[in-house]
Every structure is written in structure tokens, then in C-alpha cells.
PDB file of C-alpha atoms in Angstrom:
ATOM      1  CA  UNK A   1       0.000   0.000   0.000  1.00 44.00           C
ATOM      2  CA  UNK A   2       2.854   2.233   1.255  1.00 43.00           C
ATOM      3  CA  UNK A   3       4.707   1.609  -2.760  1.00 45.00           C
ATOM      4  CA  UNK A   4       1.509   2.508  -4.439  1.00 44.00           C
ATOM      5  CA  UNK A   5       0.919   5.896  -2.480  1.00 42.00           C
ATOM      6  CA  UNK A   6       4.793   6.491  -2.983  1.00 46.00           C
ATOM      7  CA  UNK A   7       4.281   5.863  -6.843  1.00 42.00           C
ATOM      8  CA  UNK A   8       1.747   8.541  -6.820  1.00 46.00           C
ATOM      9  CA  UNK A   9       3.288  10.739  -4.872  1.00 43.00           C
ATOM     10  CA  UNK A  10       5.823  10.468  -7.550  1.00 53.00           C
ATOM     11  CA  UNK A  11       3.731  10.783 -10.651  1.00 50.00           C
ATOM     12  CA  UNK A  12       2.507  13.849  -9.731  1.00 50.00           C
ATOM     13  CA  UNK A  13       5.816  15.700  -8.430  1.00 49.00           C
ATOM     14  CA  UNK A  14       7.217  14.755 -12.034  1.00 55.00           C
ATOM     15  CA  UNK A  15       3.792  15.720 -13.178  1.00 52.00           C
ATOM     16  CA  UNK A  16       4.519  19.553 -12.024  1.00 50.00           C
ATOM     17  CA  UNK A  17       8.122  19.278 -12.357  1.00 56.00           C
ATOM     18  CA  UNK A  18       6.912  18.304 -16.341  1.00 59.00           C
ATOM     19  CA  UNK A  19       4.440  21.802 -15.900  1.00 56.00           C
ATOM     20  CA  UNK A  20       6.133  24.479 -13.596  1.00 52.00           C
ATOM     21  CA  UNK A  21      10.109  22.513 -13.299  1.00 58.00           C
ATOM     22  CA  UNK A  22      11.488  22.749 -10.031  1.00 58.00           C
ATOM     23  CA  UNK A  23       9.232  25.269  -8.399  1.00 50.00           C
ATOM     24  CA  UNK A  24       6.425  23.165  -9.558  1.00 49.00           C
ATOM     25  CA  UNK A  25       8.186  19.508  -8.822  1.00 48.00           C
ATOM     26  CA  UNK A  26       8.538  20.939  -5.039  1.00 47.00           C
ATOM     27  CA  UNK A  27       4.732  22.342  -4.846  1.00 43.00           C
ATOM     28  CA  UNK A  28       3.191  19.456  -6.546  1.00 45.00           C
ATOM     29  CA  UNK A  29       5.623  17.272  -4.342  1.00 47.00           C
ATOM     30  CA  UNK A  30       3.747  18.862  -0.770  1.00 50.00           C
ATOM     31  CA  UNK A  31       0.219  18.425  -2.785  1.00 48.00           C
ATOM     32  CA  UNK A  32       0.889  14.988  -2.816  1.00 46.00           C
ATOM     33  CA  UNK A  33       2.631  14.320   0.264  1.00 49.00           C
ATOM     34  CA  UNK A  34      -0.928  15.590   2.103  1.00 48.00           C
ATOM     35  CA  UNK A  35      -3.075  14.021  -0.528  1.00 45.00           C
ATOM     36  CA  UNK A  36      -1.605  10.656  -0.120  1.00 40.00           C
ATOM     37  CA  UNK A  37       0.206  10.255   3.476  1.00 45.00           C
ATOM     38  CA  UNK A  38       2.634   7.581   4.239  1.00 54.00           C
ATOM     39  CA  UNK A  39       0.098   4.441   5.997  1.00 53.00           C
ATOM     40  CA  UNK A  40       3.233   5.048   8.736  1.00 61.00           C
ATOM     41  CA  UNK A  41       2.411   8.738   8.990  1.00 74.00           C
ATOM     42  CA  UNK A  42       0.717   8.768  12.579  1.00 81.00           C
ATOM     43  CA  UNK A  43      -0.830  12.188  11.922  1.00 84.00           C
ATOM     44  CA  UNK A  44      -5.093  12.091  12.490  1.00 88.00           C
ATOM     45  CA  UNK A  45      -7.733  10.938  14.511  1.00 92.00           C
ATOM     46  CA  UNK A  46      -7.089   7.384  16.399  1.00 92.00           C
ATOM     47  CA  UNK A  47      -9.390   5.891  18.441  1.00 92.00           C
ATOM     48  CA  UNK A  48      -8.505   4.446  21.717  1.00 92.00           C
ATOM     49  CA  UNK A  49      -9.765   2.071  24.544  1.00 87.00           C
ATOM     50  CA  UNK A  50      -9.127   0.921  28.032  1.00 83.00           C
ATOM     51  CA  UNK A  51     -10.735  -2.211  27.890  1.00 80.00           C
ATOM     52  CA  UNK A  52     -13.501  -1.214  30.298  1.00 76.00           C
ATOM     53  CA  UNK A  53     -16.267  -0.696  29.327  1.00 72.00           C
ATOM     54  CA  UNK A  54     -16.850   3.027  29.383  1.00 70.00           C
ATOM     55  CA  UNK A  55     -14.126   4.051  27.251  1.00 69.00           C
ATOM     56  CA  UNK A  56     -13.990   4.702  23.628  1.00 75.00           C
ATOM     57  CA  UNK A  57     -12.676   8.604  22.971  1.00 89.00           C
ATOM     58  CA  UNK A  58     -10.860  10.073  20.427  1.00 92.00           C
ATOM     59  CA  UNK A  59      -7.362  11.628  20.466  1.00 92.00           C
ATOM     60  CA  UNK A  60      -5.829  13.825  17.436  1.00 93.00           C
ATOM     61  CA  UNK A  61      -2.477  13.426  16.502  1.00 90.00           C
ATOM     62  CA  UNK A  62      -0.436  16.470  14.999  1.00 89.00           C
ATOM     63  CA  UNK A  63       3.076  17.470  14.087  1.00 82.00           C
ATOM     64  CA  UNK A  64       4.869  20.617  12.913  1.00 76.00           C
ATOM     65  CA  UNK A  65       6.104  20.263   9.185  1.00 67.00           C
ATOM     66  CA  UNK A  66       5.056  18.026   6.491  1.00 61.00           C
ATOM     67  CA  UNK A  67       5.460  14.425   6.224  1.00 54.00           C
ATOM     68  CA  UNK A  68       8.441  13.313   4.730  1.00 54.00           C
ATOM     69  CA  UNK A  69       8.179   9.193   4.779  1.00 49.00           C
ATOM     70  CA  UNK A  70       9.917   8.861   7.428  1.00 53.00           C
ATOM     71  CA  UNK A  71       8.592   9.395  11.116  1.00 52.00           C
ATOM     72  CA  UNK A  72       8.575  12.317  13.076  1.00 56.00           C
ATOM     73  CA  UNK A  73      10.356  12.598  16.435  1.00 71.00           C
ATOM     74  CA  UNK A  74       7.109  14.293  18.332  1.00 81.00           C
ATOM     75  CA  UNK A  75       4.335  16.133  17.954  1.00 88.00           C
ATOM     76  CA  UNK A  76       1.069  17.055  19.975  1.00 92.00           C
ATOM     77  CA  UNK A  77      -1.750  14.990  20.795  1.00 93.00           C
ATOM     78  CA  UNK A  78      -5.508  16.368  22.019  1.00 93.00           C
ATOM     79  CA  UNK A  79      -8.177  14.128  23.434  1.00 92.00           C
ATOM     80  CA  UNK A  80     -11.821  14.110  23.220  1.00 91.00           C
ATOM     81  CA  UNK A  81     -14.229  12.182  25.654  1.00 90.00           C
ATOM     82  CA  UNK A  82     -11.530  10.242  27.828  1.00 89.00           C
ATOM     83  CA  UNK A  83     -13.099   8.995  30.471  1.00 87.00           C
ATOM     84  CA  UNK A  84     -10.128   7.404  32.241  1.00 88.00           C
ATOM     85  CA  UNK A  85      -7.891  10.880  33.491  1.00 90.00           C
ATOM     86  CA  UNK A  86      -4.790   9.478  31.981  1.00 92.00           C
ATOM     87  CA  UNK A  87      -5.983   9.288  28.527  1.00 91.00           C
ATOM     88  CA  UNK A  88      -7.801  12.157  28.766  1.00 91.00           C
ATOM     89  CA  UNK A  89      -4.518  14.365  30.510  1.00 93.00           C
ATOM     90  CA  UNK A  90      -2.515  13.455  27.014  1.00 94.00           C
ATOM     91  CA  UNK A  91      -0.935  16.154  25.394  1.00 94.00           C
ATOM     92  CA  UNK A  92       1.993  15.328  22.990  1.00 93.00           C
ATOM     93  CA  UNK A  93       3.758  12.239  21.814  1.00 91.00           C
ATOM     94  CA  UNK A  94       7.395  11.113  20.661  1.00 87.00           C
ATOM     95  CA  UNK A  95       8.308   8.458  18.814  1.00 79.00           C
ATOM     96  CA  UNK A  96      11.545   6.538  20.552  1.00 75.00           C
ATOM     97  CA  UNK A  97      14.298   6.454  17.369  1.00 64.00           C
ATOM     98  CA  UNK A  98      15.049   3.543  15.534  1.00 60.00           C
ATOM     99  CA  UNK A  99      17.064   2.814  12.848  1.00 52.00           C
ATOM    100  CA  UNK A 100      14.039   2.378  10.582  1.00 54.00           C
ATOM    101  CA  UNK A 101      11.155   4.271  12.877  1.00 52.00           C
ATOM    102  CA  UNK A 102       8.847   1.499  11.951  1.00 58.00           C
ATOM    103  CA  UNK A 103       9.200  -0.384  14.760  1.00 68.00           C
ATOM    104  CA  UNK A 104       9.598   2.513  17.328  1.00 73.00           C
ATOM    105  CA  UNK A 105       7.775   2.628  20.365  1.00 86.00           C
ATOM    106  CA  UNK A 106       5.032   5.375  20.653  1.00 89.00           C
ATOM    107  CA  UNK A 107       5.121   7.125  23.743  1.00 92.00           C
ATOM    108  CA  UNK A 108       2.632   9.617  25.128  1.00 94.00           C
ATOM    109  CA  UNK A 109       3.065  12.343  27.169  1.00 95.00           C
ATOM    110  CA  UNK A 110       0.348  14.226  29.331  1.00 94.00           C
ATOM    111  CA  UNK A 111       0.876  18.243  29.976  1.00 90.00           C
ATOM    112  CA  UNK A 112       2.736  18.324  33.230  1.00 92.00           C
ATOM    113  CA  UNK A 113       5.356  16.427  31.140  1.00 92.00           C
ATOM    114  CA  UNK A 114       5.200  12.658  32.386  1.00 94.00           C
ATOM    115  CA  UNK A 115       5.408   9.547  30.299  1.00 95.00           C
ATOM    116  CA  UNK A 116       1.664   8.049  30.491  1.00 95.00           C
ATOM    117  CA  UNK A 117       1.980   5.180  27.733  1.00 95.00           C
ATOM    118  CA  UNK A 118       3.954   3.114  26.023  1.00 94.00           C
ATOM    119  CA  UNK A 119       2.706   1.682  22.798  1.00 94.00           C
ATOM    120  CA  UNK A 120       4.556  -0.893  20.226  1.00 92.00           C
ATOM    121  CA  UNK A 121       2.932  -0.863  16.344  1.00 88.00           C
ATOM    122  CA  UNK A 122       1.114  -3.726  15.712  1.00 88.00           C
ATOM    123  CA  UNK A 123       0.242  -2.036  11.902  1.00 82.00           C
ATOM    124  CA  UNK A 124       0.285   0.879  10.040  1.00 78.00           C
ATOM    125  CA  UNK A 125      -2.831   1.457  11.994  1.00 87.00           C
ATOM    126  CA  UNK A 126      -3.136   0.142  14.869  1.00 90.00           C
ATOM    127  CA  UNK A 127      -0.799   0.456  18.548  1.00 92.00           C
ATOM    128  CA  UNK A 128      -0.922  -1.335  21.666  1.00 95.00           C
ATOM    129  CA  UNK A 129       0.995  -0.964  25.205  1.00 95.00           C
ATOM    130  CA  UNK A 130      -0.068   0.116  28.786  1.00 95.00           C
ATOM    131  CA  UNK A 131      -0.539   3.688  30.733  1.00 94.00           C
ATOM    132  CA  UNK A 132       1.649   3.592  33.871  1.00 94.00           C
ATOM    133  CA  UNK A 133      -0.571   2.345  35.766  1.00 93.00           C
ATOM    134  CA  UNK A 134      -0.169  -0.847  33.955  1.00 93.00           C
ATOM    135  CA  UNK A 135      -3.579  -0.683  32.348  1.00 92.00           C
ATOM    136  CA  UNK A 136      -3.465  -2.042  28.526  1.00 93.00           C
ATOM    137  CA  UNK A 137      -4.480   0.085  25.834  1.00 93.00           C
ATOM    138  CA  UNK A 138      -5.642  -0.540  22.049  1.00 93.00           C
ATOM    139  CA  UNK A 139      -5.592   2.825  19.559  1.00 93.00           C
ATOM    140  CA  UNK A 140      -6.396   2.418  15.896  1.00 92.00           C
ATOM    141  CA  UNK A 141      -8.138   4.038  12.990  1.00 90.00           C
ATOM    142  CA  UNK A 142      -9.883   3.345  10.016  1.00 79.00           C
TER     143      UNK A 142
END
């Protein structure tokens, strides 16, 4: 999946290299770098659960910059309707580095600046771990 975005993301940097050269190749290049995100690109809405029963929220991943391919070191995170204090305290997240970044470990922080989760990729989409407190989490999207 991640090949045939990166082949598009291709055709249509040539496509206004071909039109506008290099300005164009560099414009048409950001186009398509929002248009068709990396599946590794964490950037979004995720949805996340405790396991109990009366959790299901939302949190929002952003980071500074456009996407490159390759994973960004941090950005911010905001929650909506956490239930559990924790997930709802979150506030930005890092990626630990890696050689590749695919297999680093997600790790969320909440605002006073303390390490709340820890969260290994199962899939492009999909994380799991535990909060500090040793409760497991599941966040994915669709």
C-alpha cells in the first residue's frame, strides 16, 4: 500500500516538475505528500480504549512540518471524551528512534510532562501498550 501511495506521490511531483520545473516539482511534491500520506504517517484521529467498558474517545495526533516518509520525532496529541484521566490528561507524543522508525515505540506524554503510555505498532494502523498504571491500551483508525 505504502509503494503505491509512494508511486503517486511520484507521478505527480514529475507531473509539475513536467508543468512548472522545479518550483512546480517541489509544490506538486507537498500536494501529494498531504493528498496521499505515508500508511506510517501517525498524523489524524485514532481511536482508543481501556478495555472497560466506558471508554472509547478520540485523540488527534499532529506534528509541525510536512510528512516526509519517514517518522517524526514528536508532535502534539488532544483528546476528546476520555473517560479514564490518563488518557484524557494526554498532550503530545514522541516516537523513541530507531534505525528504521517502523518499529519505534510510541510514547505519550500528558501536559505536566510525564510519560503516560507506552505503545509498540502492531500495523500501520493500529498500537498497543499500557498507561503507567499498567492498564493495557488498544488505539487504531480506520
Amino acid at each position: 500500500m505504502n509503494m503505491g501511495k509512494s508511486v503517486g506521490r511520484s507521478a505527480i511531483t514529475g507531473a509539475g516538475t513536467l508543468v512548472a520545473g522545479p518550483v512546480g516539482g517541489a509544490v506538486a511534491g507537498n500536494l501529494a505528500a498531504r493528498v496521499l500520506p505515508s500508511s506510517f504517517d501517525i498524523r489524524g484521529q485514532w481511536t482508543v480504549n481501556d478495555g472497560s467498558t466506558n471508554c472509547s474517545c478520540t485523540l488527534s495526533f499532529t506534528a509541525p512540518g510536512t510528512w516526509s516518509g519517514a517518522n517524526l520525532p514528536r508532535g502534539d496529541v488532544r483528546s476528546s471524551g476520555c473517560n479514564n484521566a490518563q488518557l484524557a490528561s494526554i498532550n503530545d507524543w514522541r516516537l523513541d528512534e530507531t534505525l528504521s522508525g517502523l518499529e519505534a515505540e510510541l510514547l505519550l506524554y500528558a501536559r505536566n510532562g510525564n510519560r503516560i503510555a507506552v505503545l509498540k505498532r502492531n500495523g500501520p494502523d493500529h498500537y498497543s501498550g499500557q498507561l503507567s498504571t499498567g492498564q493495557q491500551i488498544t488505539i487504531w483508525r480506520q
